[in-house]
Short mmCIF file of C-alpha atoms in Angstrom, two decimals:
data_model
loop_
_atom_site.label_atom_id
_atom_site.label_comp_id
_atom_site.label_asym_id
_atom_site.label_seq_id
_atom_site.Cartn_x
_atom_site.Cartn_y
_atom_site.Cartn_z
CA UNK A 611 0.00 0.00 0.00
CA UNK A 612 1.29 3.28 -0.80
CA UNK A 613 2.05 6.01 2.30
CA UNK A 614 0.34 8.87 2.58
CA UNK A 615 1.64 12.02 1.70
CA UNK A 616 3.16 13.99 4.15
CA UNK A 617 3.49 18.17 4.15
CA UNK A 618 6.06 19.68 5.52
CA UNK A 619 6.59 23.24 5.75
CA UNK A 620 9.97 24.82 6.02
CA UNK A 621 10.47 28.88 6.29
CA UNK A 622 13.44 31.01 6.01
CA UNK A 623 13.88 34.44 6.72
CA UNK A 624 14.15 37.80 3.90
CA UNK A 625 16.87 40.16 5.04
CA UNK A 626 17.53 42.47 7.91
CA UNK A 627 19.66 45.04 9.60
CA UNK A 628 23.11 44.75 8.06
CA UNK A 629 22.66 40.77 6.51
CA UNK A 630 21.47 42.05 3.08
CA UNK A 631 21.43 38.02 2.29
CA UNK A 632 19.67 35.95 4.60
CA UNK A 633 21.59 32.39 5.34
CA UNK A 634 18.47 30.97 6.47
CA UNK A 635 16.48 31.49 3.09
CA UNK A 636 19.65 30.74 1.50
CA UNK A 637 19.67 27.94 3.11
CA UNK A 638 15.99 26.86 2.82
CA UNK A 639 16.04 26.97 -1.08
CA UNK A 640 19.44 24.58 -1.19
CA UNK A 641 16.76 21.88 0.62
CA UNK A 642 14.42 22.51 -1.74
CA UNK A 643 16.87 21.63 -4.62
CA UNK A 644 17.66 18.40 -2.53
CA UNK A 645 14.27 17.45 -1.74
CA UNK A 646 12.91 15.34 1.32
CA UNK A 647 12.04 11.40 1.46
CA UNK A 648 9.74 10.45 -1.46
CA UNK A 649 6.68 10.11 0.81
CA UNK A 650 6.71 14.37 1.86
CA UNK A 651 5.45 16.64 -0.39
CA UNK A 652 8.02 19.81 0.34
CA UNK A 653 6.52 23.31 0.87
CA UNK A 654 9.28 26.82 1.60
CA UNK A 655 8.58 30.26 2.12
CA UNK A 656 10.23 33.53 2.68
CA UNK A 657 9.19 35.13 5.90
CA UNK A 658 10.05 38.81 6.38
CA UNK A 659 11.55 39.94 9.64
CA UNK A 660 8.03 41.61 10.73
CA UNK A 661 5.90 41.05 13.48
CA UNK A 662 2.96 41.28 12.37
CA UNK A 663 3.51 39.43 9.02
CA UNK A 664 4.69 36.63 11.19
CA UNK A 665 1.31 36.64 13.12
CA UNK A 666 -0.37 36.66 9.86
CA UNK A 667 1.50 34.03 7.81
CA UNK A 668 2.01 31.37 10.57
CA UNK A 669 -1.27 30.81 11.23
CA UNK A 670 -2.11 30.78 7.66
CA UNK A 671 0.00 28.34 6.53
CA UNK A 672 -0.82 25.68 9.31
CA UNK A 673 -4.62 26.87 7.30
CA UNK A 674 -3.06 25.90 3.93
CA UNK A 675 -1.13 22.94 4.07
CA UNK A 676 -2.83 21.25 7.75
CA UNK A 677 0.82 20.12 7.89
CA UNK A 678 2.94 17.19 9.95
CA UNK A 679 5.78 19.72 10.76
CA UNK A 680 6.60 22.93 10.15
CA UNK A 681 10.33 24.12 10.36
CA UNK A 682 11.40 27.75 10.84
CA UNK A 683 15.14 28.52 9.82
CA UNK A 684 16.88 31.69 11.13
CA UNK A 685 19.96 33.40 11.10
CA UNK A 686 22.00 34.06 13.77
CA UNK A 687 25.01 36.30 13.62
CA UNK A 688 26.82 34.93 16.71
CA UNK A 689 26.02 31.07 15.85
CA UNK A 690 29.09 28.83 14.40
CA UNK A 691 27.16 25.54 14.58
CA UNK A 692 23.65 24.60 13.01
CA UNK A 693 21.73 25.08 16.35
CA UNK A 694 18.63 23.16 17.53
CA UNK A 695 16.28 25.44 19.85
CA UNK A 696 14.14 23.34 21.83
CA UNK A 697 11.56 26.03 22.80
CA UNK A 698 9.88 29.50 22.19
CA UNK A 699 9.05 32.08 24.94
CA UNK A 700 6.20 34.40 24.60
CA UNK A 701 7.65 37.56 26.41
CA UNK A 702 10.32 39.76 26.42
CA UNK A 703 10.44 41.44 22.63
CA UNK A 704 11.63 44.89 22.76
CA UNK A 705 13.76 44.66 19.46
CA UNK A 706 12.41 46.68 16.53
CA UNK A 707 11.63 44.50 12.98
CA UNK A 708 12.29 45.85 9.55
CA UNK A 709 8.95 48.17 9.79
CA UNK A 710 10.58 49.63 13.12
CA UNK A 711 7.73 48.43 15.00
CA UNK A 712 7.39 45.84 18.40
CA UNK A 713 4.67 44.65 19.93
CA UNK A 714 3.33 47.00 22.58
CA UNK A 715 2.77 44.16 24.96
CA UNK A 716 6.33 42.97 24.00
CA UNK A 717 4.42 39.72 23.76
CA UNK A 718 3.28 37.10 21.19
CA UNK A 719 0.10 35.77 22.60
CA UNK A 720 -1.31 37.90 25.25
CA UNK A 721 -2.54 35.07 28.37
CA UNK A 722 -0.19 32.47 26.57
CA UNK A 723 2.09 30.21 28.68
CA UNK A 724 5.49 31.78 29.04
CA UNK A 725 7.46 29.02 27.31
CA UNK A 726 5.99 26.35 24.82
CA UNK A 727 8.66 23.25 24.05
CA UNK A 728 8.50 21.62 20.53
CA UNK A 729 6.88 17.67 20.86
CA UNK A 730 10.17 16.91 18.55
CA UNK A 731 12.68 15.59 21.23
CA UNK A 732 15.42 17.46 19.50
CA UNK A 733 18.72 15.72 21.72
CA UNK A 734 17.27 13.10 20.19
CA UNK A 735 17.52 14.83 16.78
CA UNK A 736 21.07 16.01 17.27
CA UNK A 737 22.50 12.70 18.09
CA UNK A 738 20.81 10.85 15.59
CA UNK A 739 22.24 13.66 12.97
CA UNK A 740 25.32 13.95 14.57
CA UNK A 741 26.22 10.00 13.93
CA UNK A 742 25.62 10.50 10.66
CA UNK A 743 29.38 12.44 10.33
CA UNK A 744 28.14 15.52 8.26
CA UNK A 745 30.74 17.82 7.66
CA UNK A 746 28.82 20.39 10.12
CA UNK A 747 28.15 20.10 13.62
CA UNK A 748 24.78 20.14 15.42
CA UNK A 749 24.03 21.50 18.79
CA UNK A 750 20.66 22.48 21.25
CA UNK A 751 20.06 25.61 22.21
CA UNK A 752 16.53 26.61 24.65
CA UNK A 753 16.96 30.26 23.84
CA UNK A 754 15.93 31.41 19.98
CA UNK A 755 17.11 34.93 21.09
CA UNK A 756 14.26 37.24 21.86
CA UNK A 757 13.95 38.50 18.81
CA UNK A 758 11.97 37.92 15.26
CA UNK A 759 13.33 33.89 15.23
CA UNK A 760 12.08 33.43 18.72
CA UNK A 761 8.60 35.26 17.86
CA UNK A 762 7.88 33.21 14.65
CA UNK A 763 8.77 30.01 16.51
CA UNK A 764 6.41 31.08 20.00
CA UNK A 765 3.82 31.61 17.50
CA UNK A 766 4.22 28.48 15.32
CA UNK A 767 4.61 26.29 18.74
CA UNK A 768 1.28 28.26 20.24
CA UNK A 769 -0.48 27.54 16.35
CA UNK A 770 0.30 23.51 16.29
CA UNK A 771 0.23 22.56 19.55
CA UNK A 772 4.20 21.96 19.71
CA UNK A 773 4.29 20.13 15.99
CA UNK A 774 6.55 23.19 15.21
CA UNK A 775 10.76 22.77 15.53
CA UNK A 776 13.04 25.63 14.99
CA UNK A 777 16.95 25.54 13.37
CA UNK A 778 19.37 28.62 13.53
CA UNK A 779 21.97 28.45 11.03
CA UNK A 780 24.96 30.82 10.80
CA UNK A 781 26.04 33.26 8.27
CA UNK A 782 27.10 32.08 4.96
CA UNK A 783 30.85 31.00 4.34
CA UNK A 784 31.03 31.36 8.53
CA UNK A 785 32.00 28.39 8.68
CA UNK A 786 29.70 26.42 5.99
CA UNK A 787 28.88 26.67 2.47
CA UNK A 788 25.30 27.07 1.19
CA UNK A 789 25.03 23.35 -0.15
CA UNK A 790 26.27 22.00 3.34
CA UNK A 791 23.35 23.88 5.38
CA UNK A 792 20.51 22.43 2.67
CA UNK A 793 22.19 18.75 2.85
CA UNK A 794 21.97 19.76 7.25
CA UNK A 795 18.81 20.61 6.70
CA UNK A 796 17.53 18.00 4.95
CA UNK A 797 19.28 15.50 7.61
CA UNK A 798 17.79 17.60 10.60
CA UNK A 799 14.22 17.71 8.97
CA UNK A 800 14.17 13.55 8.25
CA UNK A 801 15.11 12.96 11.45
CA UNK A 802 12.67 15.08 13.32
CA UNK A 803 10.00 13.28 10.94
CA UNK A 804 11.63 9.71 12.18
CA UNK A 805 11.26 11.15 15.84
CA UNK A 806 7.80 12.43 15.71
CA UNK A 807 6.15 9.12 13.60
CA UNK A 808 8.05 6.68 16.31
CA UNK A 809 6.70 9.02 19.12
CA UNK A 810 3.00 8.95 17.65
CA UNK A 811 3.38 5.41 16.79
CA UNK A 812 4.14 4.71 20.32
CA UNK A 813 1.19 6.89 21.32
CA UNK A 814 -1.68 5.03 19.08
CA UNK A 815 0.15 1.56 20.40
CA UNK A 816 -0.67 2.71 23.71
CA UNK A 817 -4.16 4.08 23.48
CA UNK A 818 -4.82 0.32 21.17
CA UNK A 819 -3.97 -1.55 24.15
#
């Protein structure tokens, strides 16, 4: 019997401040050249570095595509290592987007918990990738920064119910190469699909029983 088809959603970011190119779109549209297993039908989009788009878009797209995952790649200028972030926080945003505009509540969900973790057991993630001797290295993080890559991934978390996982990348050529974040990536994002079916699989064996 065939498998069902199975879409995933994967964002990147547009530019900001003084990165003019975005690694994590960059990034994003190297995956899409690779692809994902044969049984997920593959779904990117640009996200600009705007509040309010985000909490507009994110809850359109779960709308769209009702998918099993969605990933969110961002940039971050201080990262060295592909980075994991196991949660989003709802407070704390003071930093102004590309519209120079913040939330006046400095919040993404007014009355929402103050931290929501992803269902994706991500050191799981991280060693599974990490045995698989890519030439870039994988580590956790459970801070997304605060700032427009936190928001979108609060919101996302909030949206699905934790279904959501989150992957900072660092700038281009500091240390990798385009083609070696998409192939990370596209390791990352089939393992956090392994994860998740095992973990549900284990669920509905429990609730048969």
């Amino acid at each position: 019997m065939e498998k069902p088809r199975r879409p995933v959603v994967v964002t990147g970011f547009g530019p900001f401040g003084e990165h003019s190119v975005n690694a994590s779109w960059i990034a994003v549209q190297e995956l899409e050249k690779l692809g994902l297993r044969d049984d997920v039908d593959l779904f990117v989009y640009e996200i600009p570095v705007e509040y309010q788009a985000v909490q507009r878009l994110i809850p359109a797209l779960w709308k769209k595509h009702s998918p099993q995952l969605v990933v969110h790649v961002g940039l971050s200028g201080m990262a060295t290592t592909v980075t994991l972030e196991k949660c989003g926080h709802n407070v704390g945003y003071r930093g102004l987007d590309n519209c120079r505009f913040c939330p006046g509540s400095h919040c993404c969900v007014e009355g929402g918990p103050e931290c929501i973790d992803s269902v994706i057991d991500m050191d799981q993630v991280c060693k599974r990738v990490s045995d698989l001797d890519l030439d870039v290295l994988v580590t956790i993080s459970k801070d997304a920064g605060r700032y427009l890559c936190d928001f979108t991934y609060y919101t996302s978390l909030y949206q699905s119910h934790g279904r959501s996982a989150f992957v900072h990348v660092p700038p281009l050529g500091k240390p990798y190469t385009a083609e070696q974040l998409g192939r990370a990536l596209q390791a990352i994002i089939e393992e956090m699909l392994n994860v998740l079916e095992h973990s549900e699989s284990d669920i509905n064996c429990h609730n048969e029983h």
